[in-house]
mmCIF file of C-alpha atoms in Angstrom:
data_model
loop_
_atom_site.group_PDB
_atom_site.id
_atom_site.type_symbol
_atom_site.label_atom_id
_atom_site.label_comp_id
_atom_site.label_asym_id
_atom_site.label_seq_id
_atom_site.Cartn_x
_atom_site.Cartn_y
_atom_site.Cartn_z
ATOM 1 C CA MET A 1 9.216 27.034 23.645
ATOM 2 C CA ALA A 2 7.541 23.830 23.690
ATOM 3 C CA ALA A 3 8.477 21.214 21.139
ATOM 4 C CA GLU A 4 5.744 20.471 18.238
ATOM 5 C CA PRO A 5 4.119 17.135 18.980
ATOM 6 C CA ILE A 6 5.276 14.216 16.645
ATOM 7 C CA PRO A 7 2.519 13.893 13.802
ATOM 8 C CA ILE A 8 0.042 10.893 14.232
ATOM 9 C CA SER A 9 0.039 8.942 11.043
ATOM 10 C CA ASP A 10 -3.496 7.625 9.733
ATOM 11 C CA TRP A 11 -1.825 3.822 10.220
ATOM 12 C CA LEU A 12 -1.688 4.563 14.047
ATOM 13 C CA LEU A 13 -4.629 6.349 14.401
ATOM 14 C CA GLU A 14 -6.668 3.582 12.540
ATOM 15 C CA ARG A 15 -4.962 1.229 15.144
ATOM 16 C CA TYR A 16 -6.341 3.486 17.855
ATOM 17 C CA ALA A 17 -9.817 3.349 16.538
ATOM 18 C CA LEU A 18 -9.874 -0.530 16.388
ATOM 19 C CA GLU A 19 -8.292 -0.497 19.970
ATOM 20 C CA GLU A 20 -5.176 -2.463 18.982
ATOM 21 C CA LEU A 21 -2.685 -0.113 20.712
ATOM 22 C CA PRO A 22 -1.058 -0.666 24.327
ATOM 23 C CA ALA A 23 -2.871 1.295 26.911
ATOM 24 C CA ASP A 24 -0.173 3.757 27.329
ATOM 25 C CA LYS A 25 -0.190 4.785 23.930
ATOM 26 C CA ALA A 26 -4.012 4.678 23.352
ATOM 27 C CA ALA A 27 -4.321 7.273 26.498
ATOM 28 C CA GLU A 28 -1.534 9.552 24.858
ATOM 29 C CA ILE A 29 -3.603 9.546 21.633
ATOM 30 C CA ALA A 30 -6.672 9.967 23.324
ATOM 31 C CA ARG A 31 -5.809 13.270 25.150
ATOM 32 C CA ARG A 32 -4.375 14.486 21.850
ATOM 33 C CA VAL A 33 -7.863 13.890 20.082
ATOM 34 C CA GLU A 34 -9.681 15.714 23.069
ATOM 35 C CA SER A 35 -7.197 18.814 22.594
ATOM 36 C CA ASP A 36 -6.813 18.815 18.672
ATOM 37 C CA PRO A 37 -10.055 19.259 16.793
ATOM 38 C CA ALA A 38 -8.267 18.464 13.414
ATOM 39 C CA LEU A 39 -7.104 15.071 14.846
ATOM 40 C CA ALA A 40 -10.746 14.627 16.159
ATOM 41 C CA ALA A 41 -11.834 15.096 12.672
ATOM 42 C CA ARG A 42 -9.267 12.818 10.971
ATOM 43 C CA LEU A 43 -10.481 10.155 13.693
ATOM 44 C CA GLN A 44 -13.956 10.314 12.495
ATOM 45 C CA ALA A 45 -13.186 10.552 8.965
ATOM 46 C CA LEU A 46 -11.223 7.040 9.570
ATOM 47 C CA ARG A 47 -13.948 5.528 11.360
ATOM 48 C CA ASP A 48 -16.390 6.658 8.577
ATOM 49 C CA SER A 49 -14.271 5.087 5.982
ATOM 50 C CA ASP A 50 -14.272 1.805 7.934
ATOM 51 C CA ARG A 51 -17.827 1.797 8.247
ATOM 52 C CA GLU A 52 -18.107 2.235 4.349
ATOM 53 C CA VAL A 53 -15.858 -0.665 3.541
ATOM 54 C CA LEU A 54 -17.442 -3.023 6.072
ATOM 55 C CA ALA A 55 -20.810 -2.139 4.245
ATOM 56 C CA GLN A 56 -19.160 -2.471 0.857
ATOM 57 C CA TYR A 57 -17.147 -5.672 1.576
ATOM 58 C CA PRO A 58 -18.760 -7.863 4.250
ATOM 59 C CA ALA A 59 -16.454 -10.708 5.987
ATOM 60 C CA PRO A 60 -17.872 -13.577 3.983
ATOM 61 C CA GLN A 61 -18.115 -11.744 0.761
ATOM 62 C CA MET A 62 -14.427 -10.743 0.942
ATOM 63 C CA ALA A 63 -13.231 -14.157 1.743
ATOM 64 C CA GLU A 64 -14.965 -15.396 -1.288
ATOM 65 C CA ARG A 65 -13.579 -12.732 -3.318
ATOM 66 C CA ILE A 66 -10.103 -13.647 -2.128
ATOM 67 C CA GLY A 67 -10.469 -17.318 -2.788
ATOM 68 C CA ARG A 68 -11.807 -16.621 -6.195
ATOM 69 C CA ARG A 69 -8.924 -14.341 -7.261
ATOM 70 C CA ALA A 70 -6.332 -16.529 -5.556
ATOM 71 C CA ALA A 71 -7.808 -19.650 -7.599
ATOM 72 C CA SER A 72 -7.685 -17.895 -11.071
ATOM 73 C CA PRO A 73 -4.237 -18.031 -13.132
ATOM 74 C CA ARG A 74 -2.097 -15.172 -11.691
ATOM 75 C CA ARG A 75 -0.735 -12.378 -14.174
ATOM 76 C CA PRO A 76 2.817 -12.141 -14.677
ATOM 77 C CA ALA A 77 4.211 -9.442 -12.247
ATOM 78 C CA TRP A 78 6.941 -6.983 -13.394
ATOM 79 C CA PRO A 79 10.061 -7.409 -11.782
ATOM 80 C CA LEU A 80 13.168 -5.586 -12.804
ATOM 81 C CA PRO A 81 15.936 -5.016 -14.095
ATOM 82 C CA ALA A 82 15.125 -3.045 -16.913
ATOM 83 C CA LEU A 83 12.090 -4.135 -18.521
ATOM 84 C CA LEU A 84 11.298 -0.540 -19.243
ATOM 85 C CA ALA A 85 13.592 0.322 -22.267
ATOM 86 C CA ALA A 86 13.993 -3.476 -23.408
ATOM 87 C CA PRO A 87 14.058 -4.442 -26.913
ATOM 88 C CA ALA A 88 10.996 -6.428 -28.115
ATOM 89 C CA LEU A 89 12.668 -9.910 -27.862
ATOM 90 C CA ALA A 90 14.106 -9.153 -24.278
ATOM 91 C CA VAL A 91 10.496 -8.045 -23.246
ATOM 92 C CA ALA A 92 9.469 -11.503 -24.737
ATOM 93 C CA ALA A 93 11.943 -13.240 -22.853
ATOM 94 C CA ALA A 94 11.270 -11.641 -19.526
ATOM 95 C CA LEU A 95 7.517 -12.858 -20.027
ATOM 96 C CA LEU A 96 8.519 -16.307 -20.487
ATOM 97 C CA LEU A 97 11.145 -16.247 -17.733
ATOM 98 C CA LEU A 98 9.229 -14.334 -15.297
ATOM 99 C CA VAL A 99 6.607 -15.393 -13.010
ATOM 100 C CA ARG A 100 7.183 -13.781 -9.645
ATOM 101 C CA ALA A 101 3.919 -13.684 -7.689
ATOM 102 C CA PRO A 102 3.676 -10.075 -6.075
ATOM 103 C CA GLY A 103 3.775 -9.854 -2.284
ATOM 104 C CA ASP A 104 1.533 -9.073 0.635
ATOM 105 C CA LEU A 105 0.140 -5.665 1.851
ATOM 106 C CA ALA A 106 -1.577 -4.239 5.031
ATOM 107 C CA PRO A 107 -2.986 -1.185 6.285
ATOM 108 C CA THR A 108 -0.172 1.479 5.988
ATOM 109 C CA ASP A 109 2.347 3.420 8.036
ATOM 110 C CA LEU A 110 2.090 6.522 5.868
ATOM 111 C CA ALA A 111 4.572 9.060 5.047
ATOM 112 C CA PRO A 112 3.746 12.805 5.422
ATOM 113 C CA ALA A 113 1.473 14.064 2.868
ATOM 114 C CA VAL A 114 3.302 16.631 0.446
ATOM 115 C CA ALA A 115 1.730 19.765 -0.317
ATOM 116 C CA THR A 116 0.448 20.139 -3.790
ATOM 117 C CA ASP A 117 -1.382 22.771 -6.032
ATOM 118 C CA GLU A 118 -4.350 20.640 -6.299
ATOM 119 C CA PRO A 119 -7.382 22.082 -4.988
ATOM 120 C CA GLN A 120 -8.624 20.835 -1.586
ATOM 121 C CA THR A 121 -11.895 20.429 -2.982
ATOM 122 C CA ASP A 122 -10.485 17.481 -5.281
ATOM 123 C CA ARG A 123 -9.327 15.271 -2.209
ATOM 124 C CA VAL A 124 -11.258 13.568 0.435
ATOM 125 C CA LYS A 125 -11.001 15.696 3.593
ATOM 126 C CA GLY A 126 -9.366 14.543 6.179
ATOM 127 C CA LEU A 127 -7.906 11.286 4.524
ATOM 128 C CA THR A 128 -4.386 10.564 2.953
ATOM 129 C CA PRO A 129 -3.682 7.953 0.142
ATOM 130 C CA ARG A 130 -2.910 4.436 1.849
ATOM 131 C CA LEU A 131 -2.480 0.693 1.354
ATOM 132 C CA LEU A 132 -4.779 -2.099 3.180
ATOM 133 C CA ALA A 133 -4.489 -5.770 2.742
ATOM 134 C CA PHE A 134 -6.710 -8.808 3.901
ATOM 135 C CA ARG A 135 -5.591 -12.258 4.150
ATOM 136 C CA MET A 136 -7.383 -15.642 4.164
ATOM 137 C CA HIS A 137 -7.158 -17.183 7.516
ATOM 138 C CA GLU A 138 -9.225 -20.312 8.563
ATOM 139 C CA GLY A 139 -11.567 -19.449 5.705
ATOM 140 C CA GLN A 140 -12.137 -15.958 6.874
ATOM 141 C CA SER A 141 -10.731 -12.701 5.382
ATOM 142 C CA GLU A 142 -8.984 -10.661 8.123
ATOM 143 C CA PRO A 143 -6.953 -7.434 7.930
ATOM 144 C CA VAL A 144 -3.058 -7.931 7.776
ATOM 145 C CA TYR A 145 -1.043 -5.158 9.840
ATOM 146 C CA GLU A 146 2.812 -4.574 9.769
ATOM 147 C CA SER A 147 3.606 -5.830 13.286
ATOM 148 C CA GLN A 148 2.455 -9.471 12.228
ATOM 149 C CA PRO A 149 4.531 -12.334 10.639
ATOM 150 C CA LEU A 150 3.618 -13.674 7.299
ATOM 151 C CA SER A 151 4.732 -16.897 5.954
ATOM 152 C CA ALA A 152 5.194 -17.871 2.311
ATOM 153 C CA GLY A 153 2.427 -19.121 0.578
ATOM 154 C CA GLU A 154 0.023 -17.086 2.267
ATOM 155 C CA VAL A 155 -2.829 -15.333 0.068
ATOM 156 C CA VAL A 156 -3.064 -11.620 0.299
ATOM 157 C CA GLN A 157 -5.667 -9.282 -1.440
ATOM 158 C CA LEU A 158 -4.217 -5.696 -1.608
ATOM 159 C CA HIS A 159 -6.485 -2.315 -1.437
ATOM 160 C CA TYR A 160 -5.937 1.320 -1.814
ATOM 161 C CA VAL A 161 -7.570 4.350 -0.870
ATOM 162 C CA ALA A 162 -6.654 7.062 -3.298
ATOM 163 C CA ALA A 163 -8.284 9.897 -1.288
ATOM 164 C CA GLY A 164 -9.151 11.803 -4.232
ATOM 165 C CA ARG A 165 -5.911 11.602 -6.089
ATOM 166 C CA ALA A 166 -6.618 10.700 -9.447
ATOM 167 C CA PHE A 167 -3.269 9.206 -10.662
ATOM 168 C CA GLY A 168 -0.829 6.611 -9.005
ATOM 169 C CA ALA A 169 1.474 3.386 -9.153
ATOM 170 C CA ILE A 170 1.937 0.656 -6.649
ATOM 171 C CA VAL A 171 5.310 -1.214 -6.507
ATOM 172 C CA SER A 172 7.097 -3.366 -4.037
ATOM 173 C CA ILE A 173 10.402 -4.202 -3.021
ATOM 174 C CA ASP A 174 11.605 -7.353 -0.963
ATOM 175 C CA GLY A 175 14.289 -8.252 1.115
ATOM 176 C CA GLY A 176 16.136 -9.802 -1.866
ATOM 177 C CA GLY A 177 16.223 -6.436 -3.657
ATOM 178 C CA ALA A 178 13.554 -7.642 -6.187
ATOM 179 C CA VAL A 179 11.295 -4.914 -7.466
ATOM 180 C CA THR A 180 7.533 -5.823 -8.543
ATOM 181 C CA LEU A 181 5.030 -3.352 -10.290
ATOM 182 C CA HIS A 182 1.562 -4.126 -8.889
ATOM 183 C CA TRP A 183 -0.402 -1.198 -10.312
ATOM 184 C CA PRO A 184 -0.771 -0.656 -13.292
ATOM 185 C CA GLU A 185 -0.659 -4.067 -14.873
ATOM 186 C CA ARG A 186 1.994 -3.177 -17.131
ATOM 187 C CA PRO A 187 4.677 -0.182 -17.249
ATOM 188 C CA SER A 188 3.263 1.422 -20.279
ATOM 189 C CA ARG A 189 -0.561 1.606 -18.928
ATOM 190 C CA PRO A 190 -2.295 4.416 -17.763
ATOM 191 C CA THR A 191 -1.834 5.149 -13.963
ATOM 192 C CA GLN A 192 -5.511 6.349 -13.408
ATOM 193 C CA LEU A 193 -6.815 5.585 -10.219
ATOM 194 C CA GLU A 194 -10.470 5.232 -8.613
ATOM 195 C CA PRO A 195 -10.182 8.787 -6.435
ATOM 196 C CA LYS A 196 -12.891 7.476 -3.936
ATOM 197 C CA GLY A 197 -13.329 4.498 -1.741
ATOM 198 C CA GLN A 198 -11.752 1.427 -1.403
ATOM 199 C CA VAL A 199 -10.392 -0.369 -4.622
ATOM 200 C CA SER A 200 -9.293 -3.845 -4.695
ATOM 201 C CA LEU A 201 -6.454 -4.808 -7.392
ATOM 202 C CA PRO A 202 -7.635 -7.257 -9.803
ATOM 203 C CA HIS A 203 -5.515 -10.137 -8.576
ATOM 204 C CA ALA A 204 -4.543 -11.452 -5.208
ATOM 205 C CA PHE A 205 -1.117 -12.605 -4.448
ATOM 206 C CA GLU A 206 0.382 -15.688 -3.052
ATOM 207 C CA LEU A 207 3.637 -14.378 -0.844
ATOM 208 C CA ASP A 208 6.979 -15.689 -2.037
ATOM 209 C CA ALA A 209 10.021 -16.621 -0.038
ATOM 210 C CA ALA A 210 12.284 -13.745 -0.352
ATOM 211 C CA PRO A 211 13.741 -13.215 3.245
ATOM 212 C CA GLY A 212 12.809 -10.513 5.665
ATOM 213 C CA PHE A 213 10.410 -8.101 4.465
ATOM 214 C CA GLU A 214 8.166 -6.900 1.463
ATOM 215 C CA ARG A 215 7.816 -3.276 1.220
ATOM 216 C CA PHE A 216 5.061 -1.669 -0.849
ATOM 217 C CA PHE A 217 4.822 1.715 -1.816
ATOM 218 C CA LEU A 218 1.554 3.937 -3.272
ATOM 219 C CA VAL A 219 2.715 6.787 -5.240
ATOM 220 C CA THR A 220 -0.068 9.196 -5.901
ATOM 221 C CA ALA A 221 -0.625 12.696 -7.804
ATOM 222 C CA PRO A 222 -3.180 14.802 -9.447
ATOM 223 C CA GLU A 223 -1.656 14.348 -13.010
ATOM 224 C CA PRO A 224 -0.698 11.572 -14.856
ATOM 225 C CA ILE A 225 2.706 9.896 -13.524
ATOM 226 C CA SER A 226 5.147 7.791 -15.122
ATOM 227 C CA ALA A 227 4.897 3.931 -13.678
ATOM 228 C CA GLU A 228 8.405 3.374 -15.329
ATOM 229 C CA ARG A 229 9.711 6.370 -13.270
ATOM 230 C CA VAL A 230 8.453 5.100 -10.283
ATOM 231 C CA VAL A 231 9.830 1.542 -10.878
ATOM 232 C CA GLU A 232 13.369 2.894 -11.507
ATOM 233 C CA ALA A 233 13.126 4.897 -8.318
ATOM 234 C CA ALA A 234 12.212 1.753 -6.403
ATOM 235 C CA ARG A 235 15.114 0.039 -8.440
ATOM 236 C CA ALA A 236 17.345 2.475 -6.995
ATOM 237 C CA LEU A 237 16.203 2.437 -3.402
ATOM 238 C CA ALA A 238 16.569 -1.506 -3.758
ATOM 239 C CA ALA A 239 19.969 -1.421 -4.285
ATOM 240 C CA GLY A 240 20.839 0.457 -1.371
ATOM 241 C CA PRO A 241 20.772 0.010 2.544
ATOM 242 C CA GLY A 242 17.375 1.969 3.009
ATOM 243 C CA ALA A 243 14.974 -0.394 1.347
ATOM 244 C CA ARG A 244 13.146 -0.908 4.563
ATOM 245 C CA THR A 245 12.877 2.502 5.666
ATOM 246 C CA GLU A 246 13.713 5.554 3.201
ATOM 247 C CA PRO A 247 11.354 7.004 0.945
ATOM 248 C CA LEU A 248 11.648 6.722 -3.215
ATOM 249 C CA HIS A 249 13.410 9.658 -4.509
ATOM 250 C CA LEU A 250 10.622 10.988 -6.717
ATOM 251 C CA PRO A 251 9.149 14.690 -7.401
ATOM 252 C CA ALA A 252 8.047 16.674 -4.318
ATOM 253 C CA THR A 253 4.250 16.884 -5.463
ATOM 254 C CA TRP A 254 4.036 13.119 -5.958
ATOM 255 C CA GLU A 255 2.962 11.871 -2.456
ATOM 256 C CA GLN A 256 3.966 8.283 -1.045
ATOM 257 C CA SER A 257 2.537 5.878 1.451
ATOM 258 C CA SER A 258 4.319 2.876 2.245
ATOM 259 C CA LEU A 259 3.717 -0.096 4.048
ATOM 260 C CA CYS A 260 6.592 -2.800 5.265
ATOM 261 C CA LEU A 261 5.376 -6.411 6.136
ATOM 262 C CA ARG A 262 7.606 -8.544 7.798
ATOM 263 C CA LYS A 263 7.872 -12.169 6.655
ATOM 264 C CA ASP A 264 8.685 -15.001 8.387
ATOM 265 C CA THR A 265 10.551 -17.609 6.191
ATOM 266 C CA LYS A 266 11.862 -20.180 8.652
#
């Protein structure tokens, strides 16, 4: 019996569409697209989405938006330990002491989608939730990819594509074990997402000097989820050896996509 082919993530398919893969890998994906109508439909959906994004966010406009948001005062991030069940005085102290600028994000290496009871009509056909990021480079906005090293001090604007999922949270883990909540802006706030299109977070982020990597998670669900629970799962993962590669320990009906950026702190 022939082995099942390895699934192709949206991130890899998008790199193929952008002609950024090595020739041998691109040829392999081209063969599979020709023989797999479902994969061809996913590729077309990604291309349609990219066209919509470019129409909605032309490069000059995106550069202006990132520059404007980077120049505005940054909101407090929400690293942990335990802000979640802290008394009021501890929370106030955390707000005074804490100003960690959330990290960077790039188009994502998606985890496999998990089946849910949500009707297919509520989703964006052919797409799965994902994260994307843009950085300012020589006055222009450009996409950020996992393979490229980034430096402390770079300004990055994060976007999400919910692909029809109504609720979600975004957290990150860095190489030093710190956890930051990026969406919602406070742990107690609603986790509702804009289900269609590409949505930018309210603030651009400046990368800090934590070593090695910063890994971002987009956790989505058809029903309201607890940002506190997502943060606690990120804390647990950050404390172990699998922070860079393993998924968050969350309900099976909550989908996860993650993006791990390489940080050059030399």
